[in-house]
Short mmCIF file of C-alpha atoms and ligand atoms in Angstrom, two decimals:
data_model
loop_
_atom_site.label_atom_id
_atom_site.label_comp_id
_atom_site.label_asym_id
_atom_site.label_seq_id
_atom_site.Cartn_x
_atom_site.Cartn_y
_atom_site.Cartn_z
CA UNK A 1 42.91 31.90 -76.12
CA UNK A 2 43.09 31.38 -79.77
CA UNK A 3 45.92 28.73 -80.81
CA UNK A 4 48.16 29.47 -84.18
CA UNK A 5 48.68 26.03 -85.74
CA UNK A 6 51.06 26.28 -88.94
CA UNK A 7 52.68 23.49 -91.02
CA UNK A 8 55.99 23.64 -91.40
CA UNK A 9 58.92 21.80 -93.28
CA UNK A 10 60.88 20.45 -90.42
CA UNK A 11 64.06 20.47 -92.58
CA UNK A 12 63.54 23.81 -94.11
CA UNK A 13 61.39 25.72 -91.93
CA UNK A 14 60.05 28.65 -93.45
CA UNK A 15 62.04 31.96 -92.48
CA UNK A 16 58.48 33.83 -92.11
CA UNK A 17 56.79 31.14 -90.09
CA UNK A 18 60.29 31.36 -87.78
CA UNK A 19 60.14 34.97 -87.23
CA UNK A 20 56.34 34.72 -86.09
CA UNK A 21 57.01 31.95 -83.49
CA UNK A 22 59.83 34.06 -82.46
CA UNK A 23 58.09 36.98 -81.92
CA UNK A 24 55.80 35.15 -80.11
CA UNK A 25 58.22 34.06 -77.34
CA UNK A 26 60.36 37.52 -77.40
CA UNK A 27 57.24 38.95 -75.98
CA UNK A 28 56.74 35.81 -73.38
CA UNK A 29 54.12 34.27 -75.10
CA UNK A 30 54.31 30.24 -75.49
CA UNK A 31 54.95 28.09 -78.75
CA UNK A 32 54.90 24.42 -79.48
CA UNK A 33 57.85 23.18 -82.00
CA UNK A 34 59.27 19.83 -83.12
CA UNK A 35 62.54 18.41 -81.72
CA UNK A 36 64.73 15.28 -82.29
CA UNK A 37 63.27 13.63 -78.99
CA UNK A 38 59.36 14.77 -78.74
CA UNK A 39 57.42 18.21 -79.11
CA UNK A 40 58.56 21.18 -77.11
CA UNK A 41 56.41 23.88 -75.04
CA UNK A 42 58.81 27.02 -75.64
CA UNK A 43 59.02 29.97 -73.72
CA UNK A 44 62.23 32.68 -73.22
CA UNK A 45 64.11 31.19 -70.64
CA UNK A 46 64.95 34.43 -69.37
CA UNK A 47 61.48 35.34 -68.21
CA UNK A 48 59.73 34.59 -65.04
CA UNK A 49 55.89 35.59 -66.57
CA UNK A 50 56.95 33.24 -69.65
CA UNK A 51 58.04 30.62 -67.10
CA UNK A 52 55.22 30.50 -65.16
CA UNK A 53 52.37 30.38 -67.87
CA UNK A 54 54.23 27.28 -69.43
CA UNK A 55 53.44 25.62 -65.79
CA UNK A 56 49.83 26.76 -66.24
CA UNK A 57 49.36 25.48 -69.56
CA UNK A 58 50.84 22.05 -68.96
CA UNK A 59 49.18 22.03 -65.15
CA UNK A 60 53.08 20.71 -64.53
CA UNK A 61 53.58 21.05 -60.58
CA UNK A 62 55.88 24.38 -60.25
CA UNK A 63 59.03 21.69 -58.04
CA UNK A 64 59.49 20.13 -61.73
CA UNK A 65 61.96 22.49 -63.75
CA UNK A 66 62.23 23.17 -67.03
CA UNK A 67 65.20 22.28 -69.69
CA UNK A 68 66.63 25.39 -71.21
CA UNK A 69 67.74 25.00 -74.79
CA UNK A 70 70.30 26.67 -76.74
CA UNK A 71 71.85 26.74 -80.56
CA UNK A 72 75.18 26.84 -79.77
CA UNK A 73 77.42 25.35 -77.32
CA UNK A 74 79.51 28.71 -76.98
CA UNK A 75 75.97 30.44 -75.92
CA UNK A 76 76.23 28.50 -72.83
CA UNK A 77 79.02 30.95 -70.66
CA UNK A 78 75.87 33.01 -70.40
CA UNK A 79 73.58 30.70 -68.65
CA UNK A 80 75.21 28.34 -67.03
CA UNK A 81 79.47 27.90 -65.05
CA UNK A 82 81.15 25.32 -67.37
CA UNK A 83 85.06 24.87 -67.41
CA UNK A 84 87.17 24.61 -70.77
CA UNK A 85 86.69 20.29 -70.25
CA UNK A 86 83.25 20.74 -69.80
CA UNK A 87 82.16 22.66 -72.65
CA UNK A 88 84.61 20.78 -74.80
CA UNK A 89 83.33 17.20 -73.70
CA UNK A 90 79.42 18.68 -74.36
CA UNK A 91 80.63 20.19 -77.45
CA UNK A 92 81.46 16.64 -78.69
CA UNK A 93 78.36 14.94 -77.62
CA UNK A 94 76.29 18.00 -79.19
CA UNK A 95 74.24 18.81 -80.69
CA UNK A 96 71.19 16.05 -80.10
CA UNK A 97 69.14 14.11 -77.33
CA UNK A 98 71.27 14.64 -74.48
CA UNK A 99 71.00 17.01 -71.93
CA UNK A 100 73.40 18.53 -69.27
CA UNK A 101 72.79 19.85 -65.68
CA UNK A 102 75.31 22.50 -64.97
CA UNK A 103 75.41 25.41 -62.09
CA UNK A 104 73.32 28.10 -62.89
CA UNK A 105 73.87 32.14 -63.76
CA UNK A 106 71.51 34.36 -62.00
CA UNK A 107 70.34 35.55 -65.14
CA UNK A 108 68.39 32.35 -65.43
CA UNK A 109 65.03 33.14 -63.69
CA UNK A 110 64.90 30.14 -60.34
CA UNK A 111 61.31 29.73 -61.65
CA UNK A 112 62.62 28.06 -64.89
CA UNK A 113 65.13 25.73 -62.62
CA UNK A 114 62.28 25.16 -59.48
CA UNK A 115 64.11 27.12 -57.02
CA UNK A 116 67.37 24.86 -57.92
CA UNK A 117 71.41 26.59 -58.19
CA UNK A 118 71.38 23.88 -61.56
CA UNK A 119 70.18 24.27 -64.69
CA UNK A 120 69.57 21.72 -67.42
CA UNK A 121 71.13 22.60 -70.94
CA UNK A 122 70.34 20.78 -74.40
CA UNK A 123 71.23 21.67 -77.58
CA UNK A 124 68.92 20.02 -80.33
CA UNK A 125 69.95 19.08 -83.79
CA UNK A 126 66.63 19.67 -85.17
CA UNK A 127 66.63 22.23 -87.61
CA UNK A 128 63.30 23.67 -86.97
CA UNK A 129 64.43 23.84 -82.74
CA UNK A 130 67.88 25.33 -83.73
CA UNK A 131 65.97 28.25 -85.93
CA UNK A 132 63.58 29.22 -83.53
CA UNK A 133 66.38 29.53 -81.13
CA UNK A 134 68.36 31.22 -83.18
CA UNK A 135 66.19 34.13 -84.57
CA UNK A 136 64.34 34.49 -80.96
CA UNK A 137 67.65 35.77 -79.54
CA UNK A 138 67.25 33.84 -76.21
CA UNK A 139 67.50 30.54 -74.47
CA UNK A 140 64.26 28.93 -74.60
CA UNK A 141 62.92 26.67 -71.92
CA UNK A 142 60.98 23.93 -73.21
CA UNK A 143 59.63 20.85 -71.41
CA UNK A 144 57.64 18.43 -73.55
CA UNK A 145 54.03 19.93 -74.82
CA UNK A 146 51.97 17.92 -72.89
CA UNK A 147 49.99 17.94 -70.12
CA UNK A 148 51.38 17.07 -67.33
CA UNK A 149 50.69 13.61 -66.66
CA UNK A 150 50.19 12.64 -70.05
CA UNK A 151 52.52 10.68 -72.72
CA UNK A 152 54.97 13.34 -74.44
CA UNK A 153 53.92 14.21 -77.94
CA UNK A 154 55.35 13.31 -80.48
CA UNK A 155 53.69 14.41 -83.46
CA UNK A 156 51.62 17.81 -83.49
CA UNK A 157 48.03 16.31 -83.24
CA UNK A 158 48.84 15.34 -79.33
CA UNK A 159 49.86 18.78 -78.88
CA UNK A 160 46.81 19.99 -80.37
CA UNK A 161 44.63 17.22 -78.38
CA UNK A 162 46.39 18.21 -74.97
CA UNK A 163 47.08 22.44 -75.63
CA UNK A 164 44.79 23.94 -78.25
CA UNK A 165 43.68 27.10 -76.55
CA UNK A 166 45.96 27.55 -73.75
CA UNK A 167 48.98 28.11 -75.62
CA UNK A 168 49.71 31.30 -78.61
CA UNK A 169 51.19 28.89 -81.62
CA UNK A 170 51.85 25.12 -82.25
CA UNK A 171 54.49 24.72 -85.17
CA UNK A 172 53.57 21.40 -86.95
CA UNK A 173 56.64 19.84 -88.69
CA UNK A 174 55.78 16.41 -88.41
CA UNK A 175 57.06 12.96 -86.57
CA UNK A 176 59.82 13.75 -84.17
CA UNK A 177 62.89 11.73 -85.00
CA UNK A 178 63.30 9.57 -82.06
CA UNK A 179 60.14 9.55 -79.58
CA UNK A 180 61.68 9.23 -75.97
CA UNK A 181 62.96 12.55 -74.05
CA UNK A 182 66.65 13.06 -73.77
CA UNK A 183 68.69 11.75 -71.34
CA UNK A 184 70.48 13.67 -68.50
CA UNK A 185 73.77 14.14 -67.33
CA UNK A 186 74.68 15.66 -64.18
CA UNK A 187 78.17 17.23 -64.52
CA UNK A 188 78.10 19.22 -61.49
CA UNK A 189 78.53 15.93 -59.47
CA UNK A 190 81.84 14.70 -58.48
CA UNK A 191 81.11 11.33 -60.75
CA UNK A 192 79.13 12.32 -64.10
CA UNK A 193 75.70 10.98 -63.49
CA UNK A 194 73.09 9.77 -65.81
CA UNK A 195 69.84 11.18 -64.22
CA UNK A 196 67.47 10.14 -66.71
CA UNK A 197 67.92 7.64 -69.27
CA UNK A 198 66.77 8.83 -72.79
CA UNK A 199 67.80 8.98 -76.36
CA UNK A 200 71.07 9.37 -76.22
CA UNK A 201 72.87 5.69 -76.21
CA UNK A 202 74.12 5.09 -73.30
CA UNK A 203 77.33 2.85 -74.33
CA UNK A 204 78.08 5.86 -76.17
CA UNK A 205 77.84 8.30 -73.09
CA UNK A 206 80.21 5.54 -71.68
CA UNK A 207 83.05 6.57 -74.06
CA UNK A 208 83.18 9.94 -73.28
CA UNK A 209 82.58 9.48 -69.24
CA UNK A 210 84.62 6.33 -68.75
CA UNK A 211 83.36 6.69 -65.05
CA UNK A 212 80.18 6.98 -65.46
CA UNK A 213 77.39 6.69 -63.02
CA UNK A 214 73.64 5.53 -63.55
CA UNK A 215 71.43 6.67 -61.20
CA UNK A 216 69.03 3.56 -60.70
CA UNK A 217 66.17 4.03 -58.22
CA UNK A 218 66.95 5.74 -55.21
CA UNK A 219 66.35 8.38 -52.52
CA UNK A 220 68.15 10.86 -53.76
CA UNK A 221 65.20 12.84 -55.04
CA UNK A 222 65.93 14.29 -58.40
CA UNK A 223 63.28 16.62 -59.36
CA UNK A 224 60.47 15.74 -61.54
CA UNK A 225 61.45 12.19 -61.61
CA UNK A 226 59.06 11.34 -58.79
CA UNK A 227 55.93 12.66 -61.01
CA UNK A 228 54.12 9.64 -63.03
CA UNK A 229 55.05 11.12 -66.06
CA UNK A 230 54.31 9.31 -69.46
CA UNK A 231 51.40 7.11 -68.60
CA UNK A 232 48.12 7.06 -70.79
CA UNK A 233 44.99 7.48 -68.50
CA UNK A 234 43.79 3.77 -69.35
CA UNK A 235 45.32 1.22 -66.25
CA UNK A 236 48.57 -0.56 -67.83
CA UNK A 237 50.46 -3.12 -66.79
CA UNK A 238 53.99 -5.21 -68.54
CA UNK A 239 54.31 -8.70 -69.09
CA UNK A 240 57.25 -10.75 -70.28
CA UNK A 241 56.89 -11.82 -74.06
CA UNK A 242 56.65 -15.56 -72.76
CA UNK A 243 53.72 -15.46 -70.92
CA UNK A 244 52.27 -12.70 -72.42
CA UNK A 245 49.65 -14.98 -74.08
CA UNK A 246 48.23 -16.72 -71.13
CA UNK A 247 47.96 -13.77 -69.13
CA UNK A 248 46.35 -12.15 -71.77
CA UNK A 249 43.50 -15.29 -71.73
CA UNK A 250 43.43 -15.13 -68.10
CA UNK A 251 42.42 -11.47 -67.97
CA UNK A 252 40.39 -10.94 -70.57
CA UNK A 253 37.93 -13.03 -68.58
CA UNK A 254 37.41 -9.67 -66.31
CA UNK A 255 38.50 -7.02 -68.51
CA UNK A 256 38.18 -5.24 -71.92
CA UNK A 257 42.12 -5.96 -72.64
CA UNK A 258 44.07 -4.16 -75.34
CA UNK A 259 47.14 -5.45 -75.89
CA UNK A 260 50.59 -3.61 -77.16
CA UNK A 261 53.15 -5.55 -78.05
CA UNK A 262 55.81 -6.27 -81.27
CA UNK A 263 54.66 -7.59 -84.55
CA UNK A 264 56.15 -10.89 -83.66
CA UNK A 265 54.30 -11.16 -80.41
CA UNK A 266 51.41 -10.04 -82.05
CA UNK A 267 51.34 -12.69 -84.78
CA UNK A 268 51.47 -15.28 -82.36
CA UNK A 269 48.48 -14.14 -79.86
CA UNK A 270 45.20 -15.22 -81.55
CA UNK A 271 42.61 -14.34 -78.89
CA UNK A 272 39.55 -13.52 -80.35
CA UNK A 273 38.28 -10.45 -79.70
CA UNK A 274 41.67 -9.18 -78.09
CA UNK A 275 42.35 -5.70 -79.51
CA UNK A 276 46.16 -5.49 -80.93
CA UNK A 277 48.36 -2.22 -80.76
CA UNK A 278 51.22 -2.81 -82.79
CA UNK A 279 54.34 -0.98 -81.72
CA UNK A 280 56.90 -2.11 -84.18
CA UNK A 281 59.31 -4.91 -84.99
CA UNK A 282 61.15 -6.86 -82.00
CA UNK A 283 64.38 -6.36 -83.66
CA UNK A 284 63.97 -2.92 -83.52
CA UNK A 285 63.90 -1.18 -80.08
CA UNK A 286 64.64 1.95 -81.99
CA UNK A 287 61.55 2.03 -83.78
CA UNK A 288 59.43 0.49 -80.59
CA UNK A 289 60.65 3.47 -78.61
CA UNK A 290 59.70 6.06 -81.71
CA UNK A 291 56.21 4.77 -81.27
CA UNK A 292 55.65 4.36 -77.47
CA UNK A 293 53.79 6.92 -76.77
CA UNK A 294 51.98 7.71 -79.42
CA UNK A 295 50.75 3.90 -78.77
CA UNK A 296 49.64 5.25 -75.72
CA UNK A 297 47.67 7.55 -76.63
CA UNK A 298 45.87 5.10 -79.48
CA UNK A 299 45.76 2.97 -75.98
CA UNK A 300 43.47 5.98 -74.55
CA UNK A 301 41.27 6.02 -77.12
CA UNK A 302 40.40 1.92 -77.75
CA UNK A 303 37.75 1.93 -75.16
CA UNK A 304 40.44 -1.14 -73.41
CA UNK A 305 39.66 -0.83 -69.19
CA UNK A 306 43.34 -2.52 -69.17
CA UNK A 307 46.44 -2.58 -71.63
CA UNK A 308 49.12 -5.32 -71.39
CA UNK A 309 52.04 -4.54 -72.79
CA UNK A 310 55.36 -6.52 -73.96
CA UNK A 311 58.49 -5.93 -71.96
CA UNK A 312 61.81 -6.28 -74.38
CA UNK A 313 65.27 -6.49 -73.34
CA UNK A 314 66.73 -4.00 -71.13
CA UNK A 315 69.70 -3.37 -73.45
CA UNK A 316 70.69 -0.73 -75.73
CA UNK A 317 67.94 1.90 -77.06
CA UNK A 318 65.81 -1.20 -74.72
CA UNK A 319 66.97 0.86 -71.58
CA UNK A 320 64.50 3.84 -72.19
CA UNK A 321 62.52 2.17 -73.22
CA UNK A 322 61.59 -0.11 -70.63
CA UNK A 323 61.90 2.91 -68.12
CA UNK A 324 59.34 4.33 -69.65
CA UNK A 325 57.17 1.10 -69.93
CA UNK A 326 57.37 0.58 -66.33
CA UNK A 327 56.80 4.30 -64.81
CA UNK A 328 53.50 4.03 -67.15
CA UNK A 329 52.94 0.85 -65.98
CA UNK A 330 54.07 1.60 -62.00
CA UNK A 331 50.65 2.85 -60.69
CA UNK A 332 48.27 -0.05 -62.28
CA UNK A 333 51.40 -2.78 -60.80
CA UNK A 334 51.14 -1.51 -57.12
CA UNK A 335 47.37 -2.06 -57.56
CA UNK A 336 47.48 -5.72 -58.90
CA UNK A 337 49.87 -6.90 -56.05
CA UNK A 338 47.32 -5.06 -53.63
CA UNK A 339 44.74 -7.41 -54.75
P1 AMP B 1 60.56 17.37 -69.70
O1 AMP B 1 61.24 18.44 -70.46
O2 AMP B 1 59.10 17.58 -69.55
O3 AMP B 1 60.91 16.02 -70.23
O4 AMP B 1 61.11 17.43 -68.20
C1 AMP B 1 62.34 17.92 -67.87
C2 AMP B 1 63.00 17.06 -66.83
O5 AMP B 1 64.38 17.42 -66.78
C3 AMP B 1 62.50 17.31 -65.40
O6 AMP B 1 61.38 16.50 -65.09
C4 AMP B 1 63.72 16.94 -64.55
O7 AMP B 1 63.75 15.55 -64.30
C5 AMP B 1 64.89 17.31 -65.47
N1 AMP B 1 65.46 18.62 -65.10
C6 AMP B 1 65.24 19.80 -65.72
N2 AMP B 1 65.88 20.80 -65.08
C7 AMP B 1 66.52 20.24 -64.04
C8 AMP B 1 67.31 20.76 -62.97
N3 AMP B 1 67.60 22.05 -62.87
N4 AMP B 1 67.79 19.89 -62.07
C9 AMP B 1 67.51 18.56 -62.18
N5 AMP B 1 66.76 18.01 -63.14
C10 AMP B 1 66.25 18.83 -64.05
MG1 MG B 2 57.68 15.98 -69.88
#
């Protein structure tokens, strides 16, 4: 399959450029467009064909469903069962990186939800996401525009490197705005339920659902989160910032290490020979999180057999992004305390 790639201004995206991608997924074909949180794999939400060549594309295993995206909170009556409080409470927490799993309408294919009664609903501020949506006239489901497996994209040069020729169009508008994936909220429990910790600050969350719940690590299975999402290909493991430097010494004596840590951290490591991924500046988590997995992916390609990198604080915009550090890092862990 040929693949359309076409710059656009993420800010002003060009009406004709719009109405092409739109066309495109009116007639169930698949297109790649910048959000806030990381690069999108659209199809119509209301179509089962659509649905099921997005889980080709991506080789994502058919149990993990997709987010459906919409422009407009009002739009979601039509998709989804959502009282007055609901759709008031999601109306003031959209639009942007959060995401909200409400009970489903039939007219929502159960391919797109993996056989669930729930569907997940976003609304993205990005103006490129909210004009697609707009002029394609339906919901469109859109997981991130990856492979399955691999980090989420999140410029359009990862899409290209993981999609080119199994997907119709890739929109190119640039550096998404934040990096991680949104975080999920269950409001079809009886407590509000965080079910995936992402952009969206959680202390903020915590204003609008005083009683919050986070789901930590459990056996409650919520699907998709048992996949090993996120992680480059390259074996990874984390290390606190303190001993970061001697384990880095002690390893390098049996593999090719590349290391990714904050500019601080990095200043202070003088290994020779030690390649350096830089993710950002200590005192911005924000920033580190913007560039996690793109640093991934540079972590792919620097010939390393292991990457080390820095854990931060597990506060603030440090939440998500430690959960993401560790899932990457899960597999390569389990092996090291195996011996
Ligand atoms: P992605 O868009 O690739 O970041 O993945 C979407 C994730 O959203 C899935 O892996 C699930 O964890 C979650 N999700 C989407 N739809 C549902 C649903 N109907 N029920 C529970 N979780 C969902
Ligand atoms: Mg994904």
């Amino acid at each position: 399959m040929k693949t359309i790639i076409l710059k656009i201004d993420p800010n002003k995206p060009q009406k004709k450029i719009i109405k092409k991608a739109a066309e495109i997924i009116r007639k169930n074909g698949l297109a790649a467009f910048p959000t806030e949180t990381v690069y999108g794999l659209g199809c119509s939400a209301l179509s089962r064909t659509a649905a099921l060549k997005v889980f080709a594309a991506k080789n994502r295993p058919p149990d993990n469903p997709l987010i459906v995206h919409l422009a407009d909170v009002k739009d979601i009556p039509s998709i989804a069962y959502a009282d007055q409080k609901k759709l008031e409470l999601i109306k003031q927490l959209s639009p942007g990186p959060v995401t909200f799993l409400l009970r489903k309408r039939k007219i929502i294919p159960d391919e797109i939800t993996a056989g669930s009664p729930k569907v997940a609903v976003r609304i993205p501020s990005h103006p490129t996401a909210l004009a697609l949506i707009r002029e394609s006239g339906v919901p469109i489901a859109a997981p991130s525009a990856n492979l399955s497996t691999k980090p989420s994209p999140t410029r359009a040069a990862h899409v290209i490197e993981d999609l080119r020729g199994k997907i119709d169009l890739i929109l190119d508008g640039g550096r998404t705005n934040y990096g991680i994936e949104s975080t999920i909220i269950d409001l079809t429990s009886k407590v509000p339920t965080v079910l995936r910790l992402g952009s969206f600050d959680i202390e903020e969350l915590k204003k609008y659902f005083p009683n919050l719940k986070i789901l930590k690590k459990t056996k409650t299975k919520v699907p998709g989160t048992q996949y090993k999402h996120y992680a480059p290909l390259t074996p990874m493991i984390s290390v606190e910032r303190k001993v970061l430097g001697k384990k880095v010494s002690q390893l390098s004596k049996q593999y090719k290490i590349c290391v990714l840590c904050s500019r601080e951290t990095g200043e202070k490591i003088k290994l020779k020979g030690i390649k350096k991924i830089i993710l950002g500046s200590q005192k911005n988590l924000k920033e580190i999180a913007h560039n996690l997995f793109s640093c991934f992916r540079k972590l792919d390609k620097s010939g390393a057999d292991l990457g080390i990198v820095e854990r931060f604080e597990e506060k603030g915009a440090g939440l998500a992004l430690m959960n993401r550090i560790q899932k990457a890092a899960q597999k390569t862990a389990q092996c090291f305390q195996r011996g």
